[in-house]
Coordinates of C-alpha atoms in Angstrom, one line a residue:
M1 CA 0.0 0.0 0.0
R2 CA 1.7 3.2 -1.2
Q3 CA 0.3 6.6 -0.3
D4 CA 0.9 10.2 0.6
P5 CA 2.4 10.0 4.1
S6 CA 0.1 12.7 5.3
L7 CA -3.0 10.7 4.6
V8 CA -4.8 8.4 6.9
S9 CA -5.7 5.3 4.8
R10 CA -8.2 2.3 4.8
R11 CA -10.7 2.9 7.5
A12 CA -10.3 6.0 9.6
L13 CA -11.4 6.8 13.1
I14 CA -12.2 10.6 13.0
G15 CA -12.5 12.8 15.9
G16 CA -11.6 13.6 19.5
A17 CA -13.0 14.0 22.9
A18 CA -16.6 13.9 23.6
G19 CA -18.3 17.1 22.6
A20 CA -15.3 18.3 20.5
A21 CA -16.5 19.9 17.2
V22 CA -13.9 18.1 15.2
T23 CA -14.6 17.2 11.4
S24 CA -12.5 15.8 8.7
T25 CA -12.9 15.5 5.0
V26 CA -13.2 12.2 3.2
T27 CA -12.1 12.4 -0.4
S28 CA -13.1 9.5 -2.6
A29 CA -10.6 8.5 -5.1
V30 CA -13.4 7.1 -7.2
T31 CA -15.9 9.9 -7.4
G32 CA -13.9 13.0 -6.2
A33 CA -16.8 13.9 -3.9
V34 CA -16.0 15.5 -0.6
T35 CA -18.1 14.9 2.5
S36 CA -17.9 16.3 6.0
V37 CA -17.8 13.6 8.6
A38 CA -18.9 13.9 12.2
A39 CA -16.3 13.6 14.9
S40 CA -17.2 10.8 17.4
S41 CA -17.9 7.8 15.3
F42 CA -16.1 4.9 13.6
V43 CA -16.4 5.7 9.9
A44 CA -15.9 3.5 6.9
P45 CA -15.1 5.7 3.9
P46 CA -16.1 4.8 0.4
A47 CA -14.1 2.3 -1.5
G48 CA -10.8 3.8 -2.4
A49 CA -11.1 6.6 0.0
T50 CA -8.4 8.4 1.9
V51 CA -8.7 10.7 4.9
R52 CA -6.9 13.9 5.7
N53 CA -7.3 15.1 9.2
R54 CA -7.0 18.9 9.1
D55 CA -8.1 19.9 12.6
Q56 CA -6.4 17.6 15.2
D57 CA -3.3 15.5 15.5
T58 CA -4.4 11.9 14.7
S59 CA -2.7 10.4 17.7
A60 CA -4.6 12.7 20.1
A61 CA -7.9 12.0 18.4
L62 CA -7.3 8.2 18.6
L63 CA -6.4 8.6 22.3
D64 CA -9.6 10.6 22.9
Q65 CA -11.6 7.8 21.2
W66 CA -10.0 5.1 23.2
A67 CA -10.6 6.8 26.4
Q68 CA -14.4 7.0 25.5
A69 CA -14.5 3.3 24.9
E70 CA -11.7 1.9 27.0
G71 CA -11.1 -1.7 26.1
A72 CA -13.5 -1.7 23.1
H73 CA -11.8 0.6 20.5
P74 CA -11.9 -1.2 17.2
L75 CA -8.3 -0.4 16.2
V76 CA -6.4 0.9 19.4
P77 CA -5.2 -1.9 21.8
D78 CA -6.0 -1.6 25.5
I79 CA -2.4 -1.7 27.1
A80 CA -2.8 0.7 30.0
R81 CA -2.4 -2.2 32.6
A82 CA 0.6 -3.9 31.2
G83 CA 3.4 -5.0 33.5
Y84 CA 3.9 -6.0 37.1
R85 CA 0.8 -5.7 39.2
L86 CA -1.2 -3.9 36.5
G87 CA 1.7 -1.5 35.8
S88 CA 2.6 -0.7 39.4
G89 CA 6.1 0.3 40.4
L90 CA 8.5 -2.5 41.2
P91 CA 9.0 -3.3 44.8
R92 CA 12.5 -3.5 46.6
P93 CA 12.3 -6.2 49.2
R94 CA 15.0 -6.5 51.9
V95 CA 18.2 -8.7 51.8
V96 CA 17.9 -11.8 53.9
A97 CA 20.9 -13.8 52.5
R98 CA 23.9 -13.7 50.4
V99 CA 25.2 -16.3 48.0
T100 CA 28.5 -16.2 49.7
D101 CA 26.9 -17.7 52.8
F102 CA 26.2 -20.8 50.7
G103 CA 29.7 -21.1 49.3
A104 CA 29.7 -18.9 46.2
R105 CA 33.0 -17.2 45.5
A106 CA 34.0 -14.7 42.9
D107 CA 37.4 -16.1 42.4
G108 CA 37.2 -17.1 38.7
T109 CA 37.5 -20.9 39.5
T110 CA 34.7 -22.0 41.9
D111 CA 31.6 -23.4 40.3
C112 CA 28.9 -21.4 42.1
A113 CA 25.7 -22.9 40.5
A114 CA 24.9 -25.2 43.4
A115 CA 25.5 -22.3 45.9
F116 CA 23.1 -20.0 43.9
N117 CA 20.4 -22.5 43.8
A118 CA 20.8 -23.5 47.4
A119 CA 20.6 -19.8 48.5
L120 CA 17.3 -19.3 46.4
R121 CA 15.9 -22.5 47.8
S122 CA 16.6 -21.6 51.4
V123 CA 15.1 -18.0 51.0
G124 CA 12.1 -19.4 49.2
E125 CA 11.3 -22.0 51.7
R126 CA 11.5 -19.3 54.4
G127 CA 8.8 -17.2 52.7
G128 CA 11.0 -15.0 50.5
G129 CA 13.3 -12.0 50.4
V130 CA 16.4 -10.9 48.5
V131 CA 19.5 -13.1 47.8
L132 CA 22.3 -10.7 47.4
V133 CA 25.2 -11.4 45.1
P134 CA 28.1 -9.1 46.0
R135 CA 30.4 -7.4 43.5
G136 CA 32.4 -9.8 41.4
T137 CA 32.4 -12.3 38.6
Y138 CA 30.8 -15.7 39.5
R139 CA 31.4 -18.9 37.3
L140 CA 28.3 -21.1 36.9
S141 CA 28.2 -24.4 34.9
S142 CA 24.4 -24.8 35.0
P143 CA 21.2 -22.8 35.2
V144 CA 19.7 -21.0 38.2
F145 CA 16.1 -21.8 38.8
V146 CA 13.6 -19.6 40.7
H147 CA 10.9 -21.9 41.8
W148 CA 9.6 -19.8 44.6
S149 CA 7.4 -16.6 45.0
N150 CA 8.7 -13.5 46.7
V151 CA 12.3 -14.3 45.9
V152 CA 14.8 -11.8 44.4
L153 CA 18.3 -12.3 43.0
R154 CA 20.0 -9.0 43.3
G155 CA 23.5 -8.0 42.4
A156 CA 25.5 -4.9 43.2
G157 CA 24.9 -3.3 39.7
R158 CA 25.1 -4.7 36.2
D159 CA 28.6 -3.4 35.8
A160 CA 29.7 -4.7 39.1
T161 CA 28.1 -8.2 39.4
V162 CA 28.5 -10.7 36.6
L163 CA 27.2 -14.2 36.4
H164 CA 29.5 -16.0 33.9
F165 CA 27.7 -19.1 32.6
T166 CA 30.4 -21.5 31.2
R167 CA 28.0 -24.0 29.5
T168 CA 25.0 -23.7 27.4
L169 CA 21.7 -25.3 28.4
D170 CA 22.4 -28.2 26.2
D171 CA 25.6 -28.9 28.2
G172 CA 24.6 -27.6 31.6
Y173 CA 21.1 -28.8 31.9
R174 CA 19.7 -31.0 29.1
Q175 CA 19.0 -31.1 25.4
A176 CA 15.6 -30.2 24.1
R177 CA 15.5 -31.2 20.4
Q178 CA 12.4 -31.4 18.2
S179 CA 12.0 -34.3 15.8
N180 CA 13.3 -32.2 13.0
G181 CA 16.4 -31.5 15.0
N182 CA 15.6 -27.9 15.9
S183 CA 16.5 -26.9 19.4
R184 CA 13.8 -25.5 21.7
W185 CA 16.4 -23.5 23.5
S186 CA 16.3 -21.3 20.3
W187 CA 13.2 -19.6 21.7
T188 CA 12.8 -20.7 25.3
G189 CA 14.7 -21.5 28.5
G190 CA 17.1 -19.3 30.5
Q191 CA 20.2 -19.4 32.5
I192 CA 18.1 -17.6 35.1
W193 CA 14.6 -19.3 34.9
F194 CA 11.5 -18.4 36.7
V195 CA 9.2 -21.5 36.6
A196 CA 7.3 -23.4 39.2
A197 CA 9.0 -26.7 40.1
E198 CA 5.9 -28.6 39.1
R199 CA 6.0 -27.1 35.7
R200 CA 9.6 -27.9 35.2
A201 CA 9.2 -31.4 36.3
R202 CA 6.2 -32.0 33.9
S203 CA 8.3 -30.6 30.9
E204 CA 11.2 -32.9 31.8
A205 CA 8.9 -36.0 32.2
E206 CA 7.2 -35.3 28.9
D207 CA 10.4 -34.3 27.2
F208 CA 8.7 -30.9 26.3
A209 CA 6.1 -32.9 24.1
G210 CA 3.1 -31.3 26.0
T211 CA 2.1 -27.8 26.8
E212 CA 4.7 -25.4 28.0
G213 CA 2.0 -23.3 29.8
W214 CA -0.1 -23.2 32.8
L215 CA -0.8 -26.4 34.7
L216 CA -4.3 -25.3 35.3
G217 CA -6.3 -26.3 38.4
D218 CA -9.9 -26.7 39.1
T219 CA -12.8 -25.1 37.1
L220 CA -14.0 -22.4 39.6
T221 CA -17.1 -21.3 37.7
T222 CA -18.4 -21.0 34.2
A223 CA -18.8 -17.7 32.4
G224 CA -21.7 -16.3 30.5
A225 CA -21.7 -14.2 27.2
A226 CA -20.0 -10.9 27.4
S227 CA -18.6 -8.3 25.0
R228 CA -15.0 -7.0 24.5
G229 CA -14.4 -4.1 26.9
Q230 CA -16.6 -5.4 29.7
R231 CA -15.2 -5.7 33.2
T232 CA -18.2 -7.2 34.9
L233 CA -18.8 -10.9 34.1
S234 CA -21.8 -13.1 34.8
V235 CA -20.8 -16.5 36.1
S236 CA -22.7 -19.5 37.4
D237 CA -21.3 -19.3 40.9
T238 CA -18.8 -17.0 42.8
S239 CA -18.4 -19.1 45.9
R240 CA -14.8 -20.1 45.1
L241 CA -13.8 -16.7 43.8
R242 CA -12.1 -14.0 46.1
A243 CA -11.1 -10.5 45.2
G244 CA -7.4 -10.3 44.4
D245 CA -7.3 -13.8 43.0
M246 CA -5.4 -14.4 39.8
V247 CA -7.6 -16.8 37.7
V248 CA -7.4 -18.0 34.1
L249 CA -10.3 -17.2 31.7
E250 CA -10.3 -20.2 29.5
C251 CA -12.3 -20.3 26.3
D252 CA -12.9 -23.1 23.9
N253 CA -11.3 -22.7 20.4
P254 CA -14.0 -24.5 18.1
P255 CA -13.1 -26.3 14.9
D256 CA -15.0 -23.6 12.8
A257 CA -12.2 -21.1 13.7
T258 CA -14.8 -18.5 14.6
L259 CA -12.9 -17.4 17.7
L260 CA -9.7 -17.0 15.6
M261 CA -11.6 -14.8 13.2
H262 CA -12.9 -12.7 16.0
L263 CA -9.2 -12.4 17.2
A264 CA -8.3 -11.2 13.8
G265 CA -10.9 -8.4 13.9
D266 CA -13.7 -10.2 12.0
V267 CA -12.5 -8.5 8.9
A268 CA -13.9 -9.9 5.6
G269 CA -10.8 -11.8 4.7
T270 CA -11.0 -13.9 7.8
R271 CA -14.1 -15.6 6.3
A272 CA -12.2 -16.5 3.0
Y273 CA -9.0 -17.7 4.8
D274 CA -8.5 -21.4 4.8
W275 CA -7.9 -21.9 8.4
P276 CA -7.4 -25.7 8.7
K277 CA -5.0 -25.8 5.7
R278 CA -3.0 -22.6 6.4
A279 CA -3.1 -22.5 10.3
P280 CA -3.2 -26.3 11.3
Q281 CA -1.2 -25.5 14.5
L282 CA -4.1 -23.1 15.6
V283 CA -7.3 -25.0 14.4
T284 CA -8.9 -27.6 16.6
G285 CA -9.6 -30.8 14.7
S286 CA -7.0 -30.0 11.9
G287 CA -4.7 -32.8 13.0
G288 CA -1.8 -30.6 13.5
Q289 CA -2.8 -28.3 16.4
Y290 CA -0.4 -27.5 19.2
V291 CA -1.7 -28.7 22.6
Q292 CA -1.5 -25.1 24.1
Y293 CA -3.8 -23.6 21.4
S294 CA -6.7 -25.9 22.0
T295 CA -8.2 -23.2 24.2
L296 CA -7.6 -19.5 24.6
Q297 CA -6.2 -18.7 28.0
W298 CA -6.0 -15.2 29.5
P299 CA -5.0 -14.8 33.2
V300 CA -6.9 -12.0 34.9
R301 CA -7.3 -10.9 38.5
V302 CA -10.7 -10.8 40.2
E303 CA -11.2 -7.2 41.4
A304 CA -14.4 -7.7 43.3
V305 CA -17.1 -10.4 43.8
L306 CA -20.4 -8.3 43.2
G307 CA -22.9 -11.0 44.2
P308 CA -23.6 -14.7 43.8
Q309 CA -23.3 -14.7 40.1
L310 CA -21.4 -11.6 39.2
V311 CA -17.7 -10.6 39.3
R312 CA -15.7 -7.5 38.4
L313 CA -12.3 -8.1 36.7
A314 CA -9.3 -5.9 37.0
Q315 CA -9.0 -5.4 33.3
P316 CA -11.6 -5.0 30.4
L317 CA -12.3 -8.2 28.4
R318 CA -9.9 -8.5 25.5
Y319 CA -12.4 -10.4 23.3
D320 CA -16.0 -11.4 23.3
L321 CA -17.3 -14.4 25.1
R322 CA -19.9 -16.1 22.8
P323 CA -22.2 -19.2 23.4
G324 CA -20.2 -21.0 20.7
W325 CA -17.0 -20.5 22.6
P326 CA -17.8 -21.9 26.1
A327 CA -15.8 -20.1 28.8
R328 CA -14.9 -20.8 32.4
L329 CA -12.6 -19.3 35.2
R330 CA -10.1 -21.8 36.3
A331 CA -7.4 -21.9 39.1
V332 CA -4.0 -20.9 37.8
G333 CA -2.3 -23.9 39.2
P334 CA 1.4 -24.1 40.4
T335 CA 3.2 -20.8 39.5
V336 CA 5.7 -18.2 40.7
H337 CA 4.9 -14.6 41.5
D338 CA 6.5 -11.5 42.9
S339 CA 10.0 -12.7 42.2
G340 CA 12.7 -11.0 40.3
V341 CA 16.3 -10.6 39.2
E342 CA 18.0 -7.2 39.3
E343 CA 21.2 -5.3 39.0
L344 CA 23.5 -7.8 37.4
T345 CA 24.9 -9.1 34.0
V346 CA 24.3 -12.6 32.7
R347 CA 27.4 -13.3 30.6
N348 CA 27.4 -16.5 28.4
E349 CA 30.6 -18.1 27.4
L350 CA 31.5 -16.8 23.9
V351 CA 30.5 -19.5 21.5
A352 CA 29.8 -19.1 17.8
M353 CA 26.3 -18.5 16.7
T354 CA 24.8 -21.6 15.1
A355 CA 22.5 -22.0 12.1
H356 CA 18.9 -20.9 12.6
N357 CA 17.0 -22.8 15.2
K358 CA 19.9 -25.1 16.1
H359 CA 21.0 -23.1 19.1
P360 CA 22.2 -24.8 22.1
G361 CA 20.9 -22.4 24.7
S362 CA 23.3 -19.6 25.5
N363 CA 20.3 -17.8 27.0
G364 CA 19.5 -15.1 29.5
V365 CA 16.3 -14.7 31.6
C366 CA 13.2 -16.8 31.0
F367 CA 9.8 -16.4 32.6
Q368 CA 7.5 -19.5 32.1
A369 CA 4.0 -19.9 33.4
V370 CA 4.6 -17.1 36.0
H371 CA 3.0 -13.9 36.8
D372 CA 4.0 -10.5 38.3
C373 CA 7.7 -11.1 38.2
W374 CA 10.5 -8.8 36.9
A375 CA 13.9 -8.1 35.7
R376 CA 15.4 -4.7 36.5
D377 CA 18.8 -3.4 35.3
V378 CA 19.9 -6.6 33.9
R379 CA 22.2 -7.1 30.8
V380 CA 22.5 -10.3 28.9
E381 CA 25.6 -11.0 26.8
N382 CA 26.5 -13.5 24.0
C383 CA 23.1 -15.0 23.9
D384 CA 20.8 -17.1 21.6
L385 CA 17.8 -15.8 23.5
G386 CA 18.1 -12.7 25.7
F387 CA 14.8 -12.3 27.6
G388 CA 11.9 -14.8 27.1
F389 CA 8.3 -14.8 28.0
T390 CA 6.7 -18.2 27.6
T391 CA 3.0 -18.2 28.8
A392 CA 3.9 -15.4 31.1
K393 CA 1.5 -12.7 32.5
S394 CA 2.0 -9.3 33.8
N395 CA 5.8 -9.3 34.1
T396 CA 8.0 -6.3 33.8
L397 CA 11.5 -5.8 32.2
S398 CA 13.0 -2.4 33.1
R399 CA 16.3 -1.0 32.1
V400 CA 17.4 -4.3 30.4
A401 CA 19.9 -4.7 27.6
V402 CA 21.1 -7.4 25.2
G403 CA 24.8 -7.2 23.9
G404 CA 27.8 -9.1 22.9
R405 CA 27.7 -11.4 19.8
S406 CA 24.8 -11.7 17.6
A407 CA 21.4 -13.1 19.1
H408 CA 18.6 -15.2 17.6
H409 CA 15.9 -13.7 19.7
S410 CA 16.8 -10.6 21.8
F411 CA 13.3 -10.7 23.1
A412 CA 10.6 -13.4 22.7
C413 CA 7.0 -13.3 23.7
R414 CA 5.2 -16.6 22.9
M415 CA 2.7 -19.2 23.8
Q416 CA -0.2 -17.0 25.1
S417 CA 1.9 -14.5 27.0
H418 CA -0.1 -11.6 28.0
D419 CA 0.2 -8.1 29.4
N420 CA 4.0 -8.0 29.9
L421 CA 5.9 -4.7 29.8
V422 CA 9.4 -4.1 28.4
D423 CA 10.4 -0.6 29.3
D424 CA 13.6 1.5 28.7
F425 CA 15.4 -1.4 26.9
E426 CA 18.2 -1.6 24.5
I427 CA 19.6 -4.1 21.8
E428 CA 23.2 -3.0 21.4
A429 CA 25.2 -3.2 18.3
F430 CA 26.5 -6.9 18.0
T431 CA 30.3 -7.3 18.5
V432 CA 30.0 -10.3 16.2
P433 CA 27.5 -10.0 13.2
V434 CA 24.9 -12.6 12.4
P435 CA 26.6 -15.3 10.4
S436 CA 25.3 -16.8 7.1
G437 CA 22.5 -19.3 7.8
A438 CA 21.4 -17.6 11.1
V439 CA 18.8 -15.0 11.7
H440 CA 18.3 -12.3 14.3
H441 CA 14.7 -11.3 14.8
G442 CA 14.4 -8.5 17.4
L443 CA 11.2 -7.9 19.4
N444 CA 9.3 -11.2 18.9
L445 CA 5.5 -11.7 19.3
E446 CA 3.6 -14.9 18.5
G447 CA 1.2 -17.5 19.6
L448 CA -2.1 -15.8 20.7
S449 CA -0.2 -13.4 22.9
S450 CA -1.9 -10.1 23.7
G451 CA -1.7 -6.8 25.7
N452 CA 2.3 -6.8 25.6
V453 CA 4.1 -3.6 25.4
W454 CA 7.6 -2.5 24.3
R455 CA 8.4 1.1 24.9
R456 CA 11.3 3.6 25.3
G457 CA 13.7 1.4 23.4
R458 CA 16.8 1.7 21.4
M459 CA 17.6 -1.0 18.8
A460 CA 20.9 -1.1 17.0
E461 CA 19.9 -4.6 15.8
G462 CA 16.6 -6.3 15.0
T463 CA 13.0 -5.5 13.8
F464 CA 9.4 -5.7 15.0
D465 CA 9.2 -9.5 14.6
T466 CA 6.1 -11.6 14.5
H467 CA 6.3 -15.4 14.5
R468 CA 2.6 -16.0 13.4
A469 CA -0.1 -17.8 15.3
L470 CA -2.2 -14.7 15.6
P471 CA -0.7 -12.4 18.2
F472 CA -3.2 -9.7 18.9
E473 CA -3.7 -6.3 20.7
N474 CA 0.0 -5.5 21.3
A475 CA 2.0 -2.2 21.1
R476 CA 5.5 -1.0 20.3
T477 CA 5.9 2.7 21.1
N478 CA 8.4 5.3 21.4
I479 CA 11.3 3.3 20.0
T480 CA 14.3 4.1 17.8
L481 CA 15.7 1.2 15.5
V482 CA 17.9 0.6 12.6
N483 CA 15.5 -2.1 11.4
N484 CA 17.8 -4.8 10.1
G485 CA 16.2 -8.0 11.5
R486 CA 13.8 -10.5 10.0
V487 CA 10.3 -11.8 10.6
G488 CA 9.9 -15.5 11.1
G489 CA 7.7 -18.3 12.2
S490 CA 6.2 -21.6 10.9
A491 CA 4.0 -21.3 7.9
A492 CA 1.7 -23.9 9.7
S493 CA 1.2 -21.4 12.5
G494 CA -1.2 -19.2 10.4
P495 CA -1.6 -15.5 10.3
L496 CA 1.2 -13.0 11.2
F497 CA -1.1 -10.7 13.0
G498 CA -4.5 -10.5 14.8
A499 CA -6.3 -7.3 15.4
R500 CA -5.1 -4.1 17.1
I501 CA -1.3 -4.2 16.6
A502 CA -0.1 -0.7 17.3
H503 CA 3.3 0.8 16.0
W504 CA 3.3 4.3 17.5
N505 CA 6.0 6.9 17.4
V506 CA 8.8 4.9 15.8
R507 CA 12.0 6.3 14.6
I508 CA 13.9 4.4 11.9
T509 CA 17.5 5.2 11.1
S510 CA 17.9 3.0 8.0
G511 CA 15.0 4.1 5.9
S512 CA 13.4 0.7 5.7
P513 CA 9.7 0.4 6.8
Y514 CA 10.0 -3.5 6.8
A515 CA 7.6 -5.0 9.3
V516 CA 7.0 -1.6 11.0
T517 CA 4.5 0.1 8.8
V518 CA 2.0 -2.8 8.9
A519 CA -1.2 -1.3 7.7
D520 CA -1.1 -3.3 4.6
V521 CA -0.8 -6.7 6.5
A522 CA -2.2 -6.3 10.0
P523 CA -6.0 -6.2 10.3
R524 CA -7.5 -3.4 12.2
S525 CA -4.2 -2.2 13.2
V526 CA -2.8 1.4 13.8
T527 CA 0.6 2.6 12.6
V528 CA 1.1 6.2 13.8
G529 CA 4.1 8.5 13.5
V530 CA 6.6 6.3 11.9
Q531 CA 9.6 8.5 11.0
G532 CA 12.7 8.2 8.9
V533 CA 11.1 5.7 6.3
N534 CA 11.4 5.8 2.6
G535 CA 7.8 4.2 2.0
T536 CA 5.0 2.6 3.9
V537 CA 5.0 -1.0 2.4
S538 CA 5.7 -3.6 5.0
E539 CA 7.3 -6.1 2.6
L540 CA 5.3 -8.8 4.3
T541 CA 2.6 -11.0 2.5
P542 CA -0.9 -10.3 3.8
D543 CA -2.8 -13.3 5.1
F544 CA -6.2 -12.0 4.7
S545 CA -7.7 -10.6 1.4
G546 CA -9.7 -7.5 0.9
D547 CA -10.0 -4.5 3.3
L548 CA -8.0 -4.9 6.5
E549 CA -9.7 -1.9 8.0
S550 CA -6.3 -0.8 9.2
L551 CA -5.0 2.9 9.7
I552 CA -1.7 4.5 9.0
A553 CA -1.3 8.1 10.0
D554 CA 1.3 10.9 10.4
T555 CA 4.1 9.1 8.6
G556 CA 7.2 11.1 8.8
A557 CA 5.9 13.2 11.7
R558 CA 6.5 13.0 15.5
P559 CA 3.0 12.5 16.9
Q560 CA 1.6 14.6 19.7
V561 CA 0.9 11.5 21.7
T562 CA 4.6 10.2 21.9
D563 CA 4.0 7.1 24.0
L564 CA 0.7 5.1 23.8
Y565 CA 1.3 3.3 27.0
A566 CA 2.0 6.3 29.2
A567 CA -0.8 8.3 27.5
Q568 CA -3.4 5.6 28.3
R569 CA -2.3 5.3 31.9
A570 CA -2.4 9.0 32.2
R571 CA -6.0 9.0 31.0
L572 CA -7.0 6.5 33.4
H573 CA -5.2 8.3 36.3
L574 CA -2.9 5.4 36.9
E575 CA 0.5 5.8 38.4
G576 CA 3.9 5.5 36.7
A577 CA 4.8 5.3 33.1
D578 CA 6.0 8.9 32.7
E579 CA 6.9 9.8 29.2

């Protein structure tokens, strides 16, 4: 899709705050007729139309409209509550132990892996607190597991405390090969790994053949029909629900793919798309579906129990609940929460980057089936995977960096990971470039993941990656990048994008719009204020035919609303996330 950068194309949301006398002109490329359009409605222009907004910055108008219909805007994702505890500031618990008390020594020869794991276990079994890692470089030959809630591994600063992992996950833990020879460590697993002990044991027992996600507990209640954006939910019984509980809203994914169409915005092309053939990993009954995609799973807190059959959720619903997609609230099962790692560097032994997807696991930090955890002021060097979310909910990465030799995934967000926040991040220029036969992606999204946010970033390497399987309602905002990575993902995983992907205030230094200006491929998306590009074509192949009902605006200009996450929080009077 090529167009004048000053034009808003496809469908346009025109207007601003309630009562504002804002109008725009819609000019039909077919008839030349000019029509004045009222401000406060979602307007479908005539075929071939473009819209020029002459009275208000598009970003401000979109924010106004989002605020009027929080959680239900047709194009703008609802991301205001991404991150730890719905976007709250990170805590700073007190120190209760030091790794040196358990035998760790920063002497360049002692293998400290056992001491680190013993310290974390001791603090976890006593109820939590901080395990301090004093200044120095510590050698570890195997990964560090955080199996307990309320446990923090804290260094003396990322330039002062270095954890030097001398072996890959293949060598220091175990191999994780698929039948085709690909290594799962190419996209999951960490040298510091937040995961419940039960979840780890199940993966080992099944040799990673089953789900990587939540080990869900009992069904607590069934849910009635509801619309996207609602926070009150009718249920069959509230006797097993308590305010503050994290539960999983689980929804059947039927063979007719109607739920998947809905997550893609219900645009016309979703009905023509051959779901069983082109997305067998997503579609129930296709014969190739991944176990973790048989149901849609969104963890969410119960804010209040309003009666015997009514609850209020802490976030607006991200999708409809319809009779054809039976839904229920389930116990989250074994998990880890309120744990973190901070103020240190993870340094992998420098080994050459392998061919694509053959990576042995020179990894950083992984959050698997956990919620409300964090990494703060952490740098990862010489990695295959830097920071990974696998079925993770409401975690925050703050002041994090990936550096050293070339990476496969600097950041990965996969397998129904929701509402995570990556704030003030950097992908440094690689000291060893990507070799032939290998790929660096950048900011990865995939696998029915939603509500995730990258903001305030600097990327000397990588792109805005999607690995298919319909990630929906995510945002990358206020980021500067060179844009030299590549999009990936299995063709069997289906569409690159679901609805409401936002790329907002993005500065590109190479001129390439690749995978950033996505209005020509992402249904019901918003691309606002992409600067420094020499065009607006994404160079990606659309999955859906016809009108995608997407919007691209203010190309080449810095938008008035520079950070979508901060702006949404400010409109809701939520604390934090200053621009």
